[in-house]
Structures are given as C-alpha cells and as structure tokens.
Amino acid sequence: MHPNALIHITFPVVSPSQPKTAEALDEGMGHLGPGMGEAGGPKTEGCGREPLQRLQGVGNGIRRWQKLERNELHGNLVEKQHPQQTQVITSYDNQERRGWIGVVGSTRTLGEVRGRGLLLSPKPTASLHFWRLLQLSIFQILFDKIRLAENITSYSFAGTQLTVEVHPQDAMPQLLKKFSLAKRFQGDKNGNTRPRQPGGKDAHAYPWDRSSLKSMPLDLRQFEKLDTYASQVTVKSGLDALVSDLLQEAHSDLERVRAIWIWICHHIEYDIEAAQEKDRQAFKPTTILQTQKTNCDGYAGLFERMIAGVHCMTVPGYSKGFGYQPGQSFSGEFDHAWNAVFLEGRWHLVDSTWGSGLVDSTTSKFTFLYNEFYFLTHPALFIEDHFPDNKNWQLLKPPQSLRQFENNMYHKSEFYNKGMLSAHPQTSIIKTVNGKVTVTIESCAPTLFMFMLNGKQEHGLLSLRKNGMKLDVYPPTVGTHKLQIFAKGNSEIYSSVLEYTLKCHYADIDVRLPAELHQPVGPSWFSEQMGITKPSHPEPVIYTSDGRCSVSFSVEEGISVLASLHGDDGPVTEETQRRYIFQLQWEKRTELKVQLPHAGKFALKIFVKKRQEPGNYVFVFNYLLCCTNSKVNWPVFPESFGNWGQENELLEPLSGVLPANRNVPFKLKLHGVAKALVKGQDTWPLTLNREGYWEGSCSTAGCQEVYVMVLENANHNFYSYILKYKVNAQ
C-alpha cells in the first residue's frame, strides 16, 4: 500500500445503549482476546493444549488475536458491513500525520489524530467499552501503517487520554523493543488502568532461598472458611452472577483472587479431547460455564475474566507438564498459559490449570486433585516448570534463559508440597560413574521415600536419613534408564517428586542386588518410630567373611519382631527363609543370628507387630548381607515353634541338621519351664546347671528327626515342642 494512502479500519463494539454486562462484552466486542471481553486468550498446544503463536510486535499481535477469534481485521476497507452494528471508523493520513475517529452513521468526531505527537481525547459521550476499542484501533494503525516511516518510542495513558510519541524508523525504539500478548495494556471492568509492567520491585532472588513456597506471606488457615464457601458455589445464571456470589465472602483483593481460584480449581475440568484438536476456537466464558470444561487457555482466560477489581494478566509460555521428558528442548509454539495477578503492590503468579488436577498418563483421563502449590507460587519455584514468553514475567533476579530452563532439574510440585528442599544432582540427565549413580534429597522433616528404575523397585539401595535420603543406583545394563523417586510425606500416598534419565556406559555385573531387597535399606528414624532402636549395625550393608553374622537391636515393650532371609538363587526358598535366622531375645533386646547358605548377596528383612493388636507383621527395613567366600555352606538353624519363649537362648547345637549315629550335646537357656528333654529314637532328659542352662545329650542313631520338648507346669504331664532338628541320612 502506498504510504500516503488513506486507511479505514472497522471494529464491532458495544454501543452505549447496550447493557454493560460481562455477557454483553463477550458478544458485543467480537471476542478481542484475553481481558478484552473473551476468556479464551492466546491458543496454545502441548500438554494437551492448543496452539499459541509467538507474537512479534503489536501490529502482528493484534492481527493474531483477531485471527484466533475468527474476527479478522483487514488493512483496507472491510469487505462486509453490518448496518445494525455500531462500528469505529479510524482514518489516518501518513503524509499529513493527522486523522480522525468516529462512528458509522454518526456525524460526531470522537477524537483526533494530529501531528508528530498523537493526542486522542474522546468526547464525554464515548462509552468506556468504546474507549477500549479506540486504544486497540490506534495501535493497529500505528504498527500496520506508521511503522513504514516512523516508530513508537513511548506512550502514556491516564483516564480518558492516550498520548503516543512517534519517531523516524531509523532511530532506536526505547520502549517497545518487543511487544507480546502478555504486554498489552487496557483498563479493567471498573475503568482502572493497568499497573506498571513487572520490574525490579516484583523480582525475587534466584535461586530459591527456602523461605516460603509462596511469593507473599500467607497463612492458609485464614482461607479455610472462604475455600469451603467458594468450592460449593454453583452456577445459577451468567458469569456476572457467579462472580457476585463468589465474592460475597471475600473482603480483600487477596480473598477475591482466592475465591475465584478455588472455584475454578474445583469446578472446571481439563478438556483432553478439545486440547488434542488442532485449530480449535478459543473458549468463551459462557461455553466454559455450560460445559465446565476447557484447556489451559480457557483456564487462564476465565480466571482473568472473573477477577473483579484486581489487575490480572494472561501469560503464555512453555511448560514442563504432561508428556514432558527430562532434558527435552522447547521451540516454536508455546504450549501453556497461566496468570499474573497484582496484589499489595506486586505481581504474583497462579496456574489454575495445574491447580485443578492431573491427567493420568496411562488412561489419558483427567482427575480433580486440588494442588495448592500453584497459587501465588514463589517465582524461583514457578520457573522450574513455567517459562513465560517475556522474561519480565519470570519475576526473578536474575532471569533465567530458555537454555537454563531446559537444563535445570525439574522438581515436581509434590517435591515441595511434601517438604523437600533440594536434590543432588541438579541436572535431569545423569551419567553413571563406574556403573553407579548417587542421588540425595534434603527435606525439612523425616520423610519416607521409594524409587523405581524402569518401572521396578530393583537395582538400588535407598537409605533414609533424618532429613532426607540417599539412593545408590546400579543400572543392570548399558543404555538409557528411567529413574523415578517417590515421597510419602504426611499422606498415605507415595507421589512422584523427581525423575531422572540415567546414561549408563558401563554396567558392573559384580554388583547384583537381590530382587527382594526392598526399601528402605538399613535402620533409620522410621525403624525407631516402629519400635526398633540402638541397632548393632547402623549402616545398611553388612559384610561377612565366613557367612555368619549377628545383628541385635533394642525393641520397645509389646513389639514382636520377625525376620526372613532372601537371595536370588541357592537353597533359600519360601519354606527356609526363616530357617537361616535364629532369633534370640533377652530383656529388651533382640538378636538375630544369621548363617548364609552360600556366598553372595542377601536381603535380611525385618518386620514388626504389636503383640496385642490383630493383623500381619509390617515391613520396616532390611539389611544387605554380602559374602564373597565361595567355601561358605552353612545349614539352616533348627525350626522353632510358638512355645519357644522370648527370653530363651540356644547355645548348641545351632545347626538344624544333625549328623547321624552321633551323641550330640545340647545346651539351652529356657525360662519358666519345669522340665526339659530331647526326644529322638529314645528320650534324654536335660538338667538345669548352676548358670541356669539346661544341658544334656542325645543319640541320633535310628532316627530322622530330633525334638526339644518342655514341661511348663510340674503338675501337668503335657510336654510342648519348642525346637525341631533333622538328622542326616546315613
């Protein structure tokens, strides 16, 4: 187009006679984008979301908004006019640098564009909604037409007056070096202007200082009544009525933001099917209320549309959401949108999409699961999975680059929700060193953890610490492996908090851990909590040269202990898992004598149970027993029965298999018995010596099994079995 040509642009608007309701704005303003009457905002895709175009410059940005809303403007006369619809006509002559603004069918001139400085002063008859459109129209002209010869260097906006400065194209713009969707300016529904753009006053220090998960001091208990109320409000008619109902219990800007946030998170479902469709139209508020479904653009747009009297912006960008893979790069269209709200003189960040629930990766179904983390999140934490199109919306000092965002470790929201503070390594992709990877986590309180390597709880040693955990992982093969770490926190559910990609270039075949080695390994604060204290072996791994070891610990009164031994091969079967362990107890201490059937690695599992309570034994922890002596070949211990007392002690014979045709000595400490004997082919009584031990011997000739029996009451004649031995075949 010739630079001196006269330009006409049309816009549908709400006439002053029309009702100034939210619904009227939605329909009458032609859906001009977020904050301009439409709750859709920019489209996005990824994470199940729609396409978002990166907007370079206001002129291009305005056209993109119009295209997204199927309400395109053209740089020449509109092809199709609607006489019934009030329209703004803007005219500007580039050579004369003057123009006018009016209304179709009216002789009134509402504003004038004149000279090198642009001054627009609408008549008092112009409505607020009309004024908003004048702003947008002026920017359309300036960037589509004046940019051929001149550029904007500054603008100011106050009340009903807009002043724009222009300068020759070859001079450097000072203000709008980049203008994106999140940087438009406008008035809110009450006529208030936008506050300043984010700057140093809004910036938080990076990295996170561990002071709080929130960007402002909050006591969530103050919201309990409001949260309950807001979550139960239902849609009765339109959007305005809903907002009015929600804000009845809100008495401050913070509470207004909270009420809207709570309602959206508890009532709007993520529309997975719609998010997967390409070129889908932006969601209208009325449609969202009817279906109670939307995508991330709809969440952000609806949140911005519902906020009354509080400045709010929709922020597009990249996200580490559903489908994210550690180490992946981001380019092209943005895949997410969230909001910034202005409270107490500072910008804050919220994401109602992720606050409402999650999508199951296996079923692709959405589940409502409220997540407090994404309400006024500390920017140093928000940046871990949200990268805005404009670095100013990071609200960080210093801001992070896209490359840093891609490379930084992604701590999921549950990492912080469950009290985690830090993790090492701080990169999502780890290379093994001599076939091993070590991960440590620091938490603000004792926490239970578990891990999965390629979907299985194998090939790792996880030990609990008072404030965190340590995990050593030994990938079984060369290649890429997926490591997931879960934490329990105060709930009964383990939640995924970290995910690493392991690059293994060398697999140590000598480090083969038993498949039954469960987590955690070694005693910890948790075993103390379960009644096991003062262990003889505080470390998780026990090395033995002769295949034998003795482990002891104190046990709280009323707690019963059970142990079992597990290996991947050899004679350890389900029937003999407890036969390689002989349990002794005296006073308040329990000893486990262990004999390994062969060389190798074994899991020694410890279980506990309150004696007076029904139910099964509960797993507490296990030790890893290691023996490299190939000559080790210990037999099982004798089988014990229920009458084997807690305070009893066996000195000999410890082997559960006795030689044939031999006289075998017996020595035991038995409490609370009147008589004791050994029964084989014949019966041999045991006598009580001065040290309190029952002693004697028996012959194994002619028998296959030998039993130790006791008479608990001298007035009775019934003997009970307490130990059983097998006799080797001749």
Short mmCIF file of C-alpha atoms in Angstrom, two decimals, residues 106-385:
data_model
loop_
_atom_site.label_atom_id
_atom_site.label_comp_id
_atom_site.label_asym_id
_atom_site.label_seq_id
_atom_site.Cartn_x
_atom_site.Cartn_y
_atom_site.Cartn_z
CA SER A 106 -22.88 9.45 13.10
CA THR A 107 -21.52 12.91 12.31
CA ARG A 108 -19.75 13.11 15.66
CA THR A 109 -15.97 13.06 15.68
CA LEU A 110 -14.91 11.45 18.91
CA GLY A 111 -11.20 12.01 18.65
CA GLU A 112 -8.47 13.47 16.51
CA VAL A 113 -5.02 12.28 15.50
CA ARG A 114 -2.75 15.23 14.76
CA GLY A 115 0.93 15.94 14.15
CA ARG A 116 4.04 14.20 15.36
CA GLY A 117 2.57 13.74 18.82
CA LEU A 118 -0.66 11.75 18.86
CA LEU A 119 -3.36 13.11 21.20
CA LEU A 120 -6.66 11.33 21.45
CA SER A 121 -9.36 12.88 23.65
CA PRO A 122 -12.76 11.20 23.22
CA LYS A 123 -15.95 13.11 23.78
CA PRO A 124 -17.78 12.51 27.05
CA THR A 125 -20.42 10.66 25.06
CA ALA A 126 -18.00 7.83 24.31
CA SER A 127 -18.60 4.76 26.48
CA LEU A 128 -15.85 3.00 28.42
CA HIS A 129 -16.12 -0.02 26.15
CA PHE A 130 -15.84 2.23 23.12
CA TRP A 131 -12.71 3.81 24.59
CA ARG A 132 -11.07 0.41 24.93
CA LEU A 133 -11.60 -0.24 21.25
CA LEU A 134 -10.17 3.14 20.31
CA GLN A 135 -6.94 2.14 22.02
CA LEU A 136 -6.75 -1.07 20.04
CA SER A 137 -7.61 0.70 16.79
CA ILE A 138 -4.87 3.31 17.28
CA PHE A 139 -2.29 0.60 17.84
CA GLN A 140 -3.48 -1.18 14.68
CA ILE A 141 -2.86 1.99 12.66
CA LEU A 142 0.44 2.83 14.25
CA PHE A 143 2.01 -0.57 13.75
CA ASP A 144 0.47 -1.52 10.42
CA LYS A 145 0.90 1.85 8.68
CA ILE A 146 3.02 4.42 10.51
CA ARG A 147 5.72 1.83 11.07
CA LEU A 148 6.64 2.25 7.38
CA ALA A 149 8.18 5.60 8.22
CA GLU A 150 8.04 6.07 11.98
CA ASN A 151 8.18 4.01 15.16
CA ILE A 152 6.69 4.48 18.63
CA THR A 153 9.17 5.41 21.33
CA SER A 154 6.84 5.99 24.28
CA TYR A 155 3.23 6.20 25.32
CA SER A 156 1.27 7.24 28.36
CA PHE A 157 -2.27 6.52 29.37
CA ALA A 158 -4.30 8.17 32.08
CA GLY A 159 -8.04 8.48 32.47
CA THR A 160 -9.53 9.01 29.03
CA GLN A 161 -6.42 10.36 27.31
CA LEU A 162 -3.84 8.42 25.35
CA THR A 163 -0.60 10.04 24.24
CA VAL A 164 1.74 8.26 21.83
CA GLU A 165 5.15 9.55 20.71
CA VAL A 166 6.46 8.57 17.26
CA HIS A 167 9.93 8.87 15.72
CA PRO A 168 11.68 8.08 12.41
CA GLN A 169 12.09 4.42 11.58
CA ASP A 170 15.88 4.53 11.55
CA ALA A 171 16.02 5.60 15.23
CA MET A 172 16.20 3.01 18.02
CA PRO A 173 12.85 2.49 19.86
CA GLN A 174 13.28 2.97 23.59
CA LEU A 175 10.08 1.42 24.85
CA LEU A 176 8.66 -1.31 22.66
CA LYS A 177 11.63 -3.37 21.58
CA LYS A 178 9.35 -6.37 21.88
CA PHE A 179 5.62 -6.37 22.43
CA SER A 180 3.91 -9.69 23.07
CA LEU A 181 0.45 -10.84 24.05
CA ALA A 182 1.20 -10.51 27.73
CA LYS A 183 2.30 -6.89 27.35
CA ARG A 184 -0.88 -5.27 26.05
CA PHE A 185 -2.39 -2.52 28.18
CA GLN A 186 -6.03 -1.73 28.87
CA GLY A 187 -8.47 -0.75 31.59
CA ASP A 188 -10.26 -3.25 33.80
CA LYS A 189 -14.05 -3.55 34.02
CA ASN A 190 -14.15 -0.76 36.60
CA GLY A 191 -12.21 1.64 34.41
CA ASN A 192 -8.93 1.29 36.27
CA THR A 193 -5.77 1.33 34.20
CA ARG A 194 -3.19 -1.36 34.18
CA PRO A 195 -0.45 -1.01 36.79
CA ARG A 196 3.15 -0.83 35.75
CA GLN A 197 4.73 -3.72 33.91
CA PRO A 198 6.78 -6.12 36.09
CA GLY A 199 10.13 -4.73 37.14
CA GLY A 200 12.71 -4.78 39.88
CA LYS A 201 10.13 -4.28 42.62
CA ASP A 202 8.46 -7.54 41.61
CA ALA A 203 11.64 -9.60 41.24
CA HIS A 204 12.51 -12.35 43.71
CA ALA A 205 16.02 -13.69 44.21
CA TYR A 206 17.08 -16.77 42.26
CA PRO A 207 17.81 -19.48 43.26
CA TRP A 208 15.13 -20.17 45.86
CA ASP A 209 16.05 -19.03 49.36
CA ARG A 210 13.91 -21.76 51.03
CA SER A 211 11.95 -19.13 52.94
CA SER A 212 8.49 -19.99 51.61
CA LEU A 213 6.67 -21.75 48.80
CA LYS A 214 4.62 -18.59 48.28
CA SER A 215 5.50 -15.20 46.81
CA MET A 216 3.89 -13.39 49.74
CA PRO A 217 3.36 -14.28 53.42
CA LEU A 218 0.26 -16.47 53.72
CA ASP A 219 -1.45 -18.41 56.48
CA LEU A 220 -3.62 -20.87 54.59
CA ARG A 221 -5.75 -21.36 57.68
CA GLN A 222 -7.22 -17.90 57.08
CA PHE A 223 -8.76 -19.24 53.87
CA GLU A 224 -10.48 -22.31 55.35
CA LYS A 225 -13.93 -20.72 55.60
CA LEU A 226 -13.61 -18.93 52.26
CA ASP A 227 -12.30 -22.06 50.49
CA THR A 228 -15.22 -24.13 51.75
CA TYR A 229 -17.70 -21.49 50.65
CA ALA A 230 -16.17 -20.87 47.22
CA SER A 231 -15.84 -24.56 46.38
CA GLN A 232 -19.59 -25.04 46.98
CA VAL A 233 -20.89 -22.11 44.91
CA THR A 234 -22.83 -23.25 41.85
CA VAL A 235 -23.57 -21.55 38.52
CA LYS A 236 -27.09 -20.16 38.65
CA SER A 237 -27.20 -17.90 35.60
CA GLY A 238 -24.39 -15.97 33.94
CA LEU A 239 -20.79 -15.17 34.67
CA ASP A 240 -21.52 -11.89 36.46
CA ALA A 241 -23.95 -13.58 38.83
CA LEU A 242 -21.41 -16.31 39.57
CA VAL A 243 -18.68 -13.78 40.35
CA SER A 244 -21.10 -11.82 42.54
CA ASP A 245 -21.96 -14.96 44.53
CA LEU A 246 -18.31 -15.94 44.91
CA LEU A 247 -17.22 -12.57 46.20
CA GLN A 248 -19.86 -12.30 48.90
CA GLU A 249 -17.42 -13.79 51.42
CA ALA A 250 -14.33 -12.04 50.01
CA HIS A 251 -13.33 -8.82 51.75
CA SER A 252 -9.95 -8.02 50.18
CA ASP A 253 -8.20 -8.28 46.84
CA LEU A 254 -6.35 -11.36 48.08
CA GLU A 255 -9.59 -13.03 49.13
CA ARG A 256 -11.22 -12.14 45.81
CA VAL A 257 -8.36 -13.78 43.94
CA ARG A 258 -8.53 -16.78 46.26
CA ALA A 259 -12.28 -17.26 45.83
CA ILE A 260 -12.04 -17.23 42.02
CA TRP A 261 -9.03 -19.57 42.11
CA ILE A 262 -10.76 -22.08 44.41
CA TRP A 263 -13.94 -22.13 42.35
CA ILE A 264 -12.15 -22.73 39.06
CA CYS A 265 -9.88 -25.42 40.51
CA HIS A 266 -12.86 -27.33 41.93
CA HIS A 267 -15.34 -26.95 39.08
CA ILE A 268 -13.57 -26.70 35.72
CA GLU A 269 -12.35 -29.93 34.19
CA TYR A 270 -9.45 -30.14 31.78
CA ASP A 271 -10.88 -30.93 28.33
CA ILE A 272 -8.46 -33.50 26.97
CA GLU A 273 -10.32 -34.14 23.72
CA ALA A 274 -10.58 -30.46 22.91
CA ALA A 275 -6.94 -29.87 23.76
CA GLN A 276 -5.91 -32.52 21.25
CA GLU A 277 -7.84 -30.87 18.41
CA LYS A 278 -5.88 -28.51 16.20
CA ASP A 279 -7.25 -25.11 15.18
CA ARG A 280 -9.92 -25.25 17.86
CA GLN A 281 -11.58 -21.95 18.70
CA ALA A 282 -10.78 -20.19 21.94
CA PHE A 283 -13.17 -20.97 24.76
CA LYS A 284 -15.85 -18.44 25.58
CA PRO A 285 -16.70 -17.92 29.27
CA THR A 286 -20.32 -18.84 28.63
CA THR A 287 -19.26 -22.09 26.98
CA ILE A 288 -16.89 -22.94 29.81
CA LEU A 289 -19.62 -22.39 32.39
CA GLN A 290 -22.03 -24.57 30.41
CA THR A 291 -19.66 -27.49 29.83
CA GLN A 292 -17.41 -26.87 32.84
CA LYS A 293 -14.54 -27.99 30.62
CA THR A 294 -11.71 -26.13 28.94
CA ASN A 295 -8.00 -26.23 28.15
CA CYS A 296 -5.18 -24.20 29.68
CA ASP A 297 -6.04 -21.11 27.60
CA GLY A 298 -9.59 -21.32 28.84
CA TYR A 299 -8.49 -21.68 32.46
CA ALA A 300 -6.24 -18.63 32.22
CA GLY A 301 -8.77 -16.60 30.24
CA LEU A 302 -11.64 -17.46 32.57
CA PHE A 303 -9.56 -16.61 35.61
CA GLU A 304 -8.66 -13.22 34.14
CA ARG A 305 -12.26 -12.60 33.07
CA MET A 306 -13.70 -13.40 36.52
CA ILE A 307 -11.28 -11.31 38.56
CA ALA A 308 -13.16 -8.19 39.64
CA GLY A 309 -11.26 -5.08 40.70
CA VAL A 310 -7.88 -6.85 40.68
CA HIS A 311 -5.37 -6.42 37.87
CA CYS A 312 -4.73 -9.71 36.12
CA MET A 313 -2.79 -10.79 33.03
CA THR A 314 -2.69 -13.97 30.95
CA VAL A 315 0.88 -15.14 30.42
CA PRO A 316 1.74 -17.62 27.63
CA GLY A 317 4.87 -19.72 27.58
CA TYR A 318 6.48 -23.16 27.69
CA SER A 319 5.84 -25.71 30.42
CA LYS A 320 7.19 -28.98 31.78
CA GLY A 321 3.81 -30.58 32.03
CA PHE A 322 2.05 -33.72 30.83
CA GLY A 323 4.33 -35.60 28.44
CA TYR A 324 7.49 -33.74 29.40
CA GLN A 325 10.69 -35.74 29.11
CA PRO A 326 13.79 -34.78 31.14
CA GLY A 327 16.26 -32.84 29.03
CA GLN A 328 13.89 -32.03 26.18
CA SER A 329 14.23 -28.70 24.34
CA PHE A 330 11.49 -26.16 23.66
CA SER A 331 10.90 -24.23 20.44
CA GLY A 332 8.13 -22.96 18.22
CA GLU A 333 4.63 -22.51 19.57
CA PHE A 334 4.04 -22.05 23.26
CA ASP A 335 2.28 -24.95 24.96
CA HIS A 336 0.71 -23.40 28.06
CA ALA A 337 -0.86 -20.29 29.60
CA TRP A 338 -1.23 -19.08 33.18
CA ASN A 339 -1.94 -15.83 35.04
CA ALA A 340 -0.25 -13.00 36.89
CA VAL A 341 -2.21 -11.01 39.50
CA PHE A 342 -1.31 -7.69 41.07
CA LEU A 343 -1.66 -7.81 44.86
CA GLU A 344 -0.28 -5.49 47.51
CA GLY A 345 1.79 -3.55 45.02
CA ARG A 346 3.47 -6.56 43.45
CA TRP A 347 2.87 -9.12 40.69
CA HIS A 348 2.25 -12.77 41.66
CA LEU A 349 1.81 -15.98 39.64
CA VAL A 350 -1.01 -18.56 39.58
CA ASP A 351 -1.83 -21.56 37.38
CA SER A 352 -5.43 -22.74 37.80
CA THR A 353 -4.99 -25.45 35.14
CA TRP A 354 -2.44 -27.32 37.20
CA GLY A 355 -4.14 -26.35 40.43
CA SER A 356 -7.30 -28.21 39.45
CA GLY A 357 -6.00 -31.74 38.90
CA LEU A 358 -3.95 -34.02 36.69
CA VAL A 359 -4.12 -36.22 33.62
CA ASP A 360 -3.31 -39.91 34.03
CA SER A 361 -0.60 -40.78 31.51
CA THR A 362 -1.87 -44.35 31.13
CA THR A 363 -5.61 -43.67 30.74
CA SER A 364 -5.46 -40.07 29.44
CA LYS A 365 -8.24 -39.20 31.87
CA PHE A 366 -8.45 -36.07 33.99
CA THR A 367 -8.87 -36.34 37.75
CA PHE A 368 -9.76 -33.46 40.03
CA LEU A 369 -6.94 -33.22 42.57
CA TYR A 370 -6.52 -29.78 44.07
CA ASN A 371 -2.92 -28.58 44.15
CA GLU A 372 -2.23 -25.61 46.45
CA PHE A 373 1.30 -25.27 45.11
CA TYR A 374 0.28 -23.25 42.04
CA PHE A 375 -1.46 -20.46 43.98
CA LEU A 376 0.87 -17.44 44.38
CA THR A 377 3.85 -19.72 43.82
CA HIS A 378 7.28 -18.35 44.64
CA PRO A 379 8.74 -17.31 41.23
CA ALA A 380 12.01 -19.15 41.91
CA LEU A 381 9.93 -22.35 42.10
CA PHE A 382 7.45 -21.44 39.37
CA ILE A 383 10.28 -21.11 36.84
CA GLU A 384 11.07 -24.81 37.22
CA ASP A 385 8.10 -25.75 35.04
#
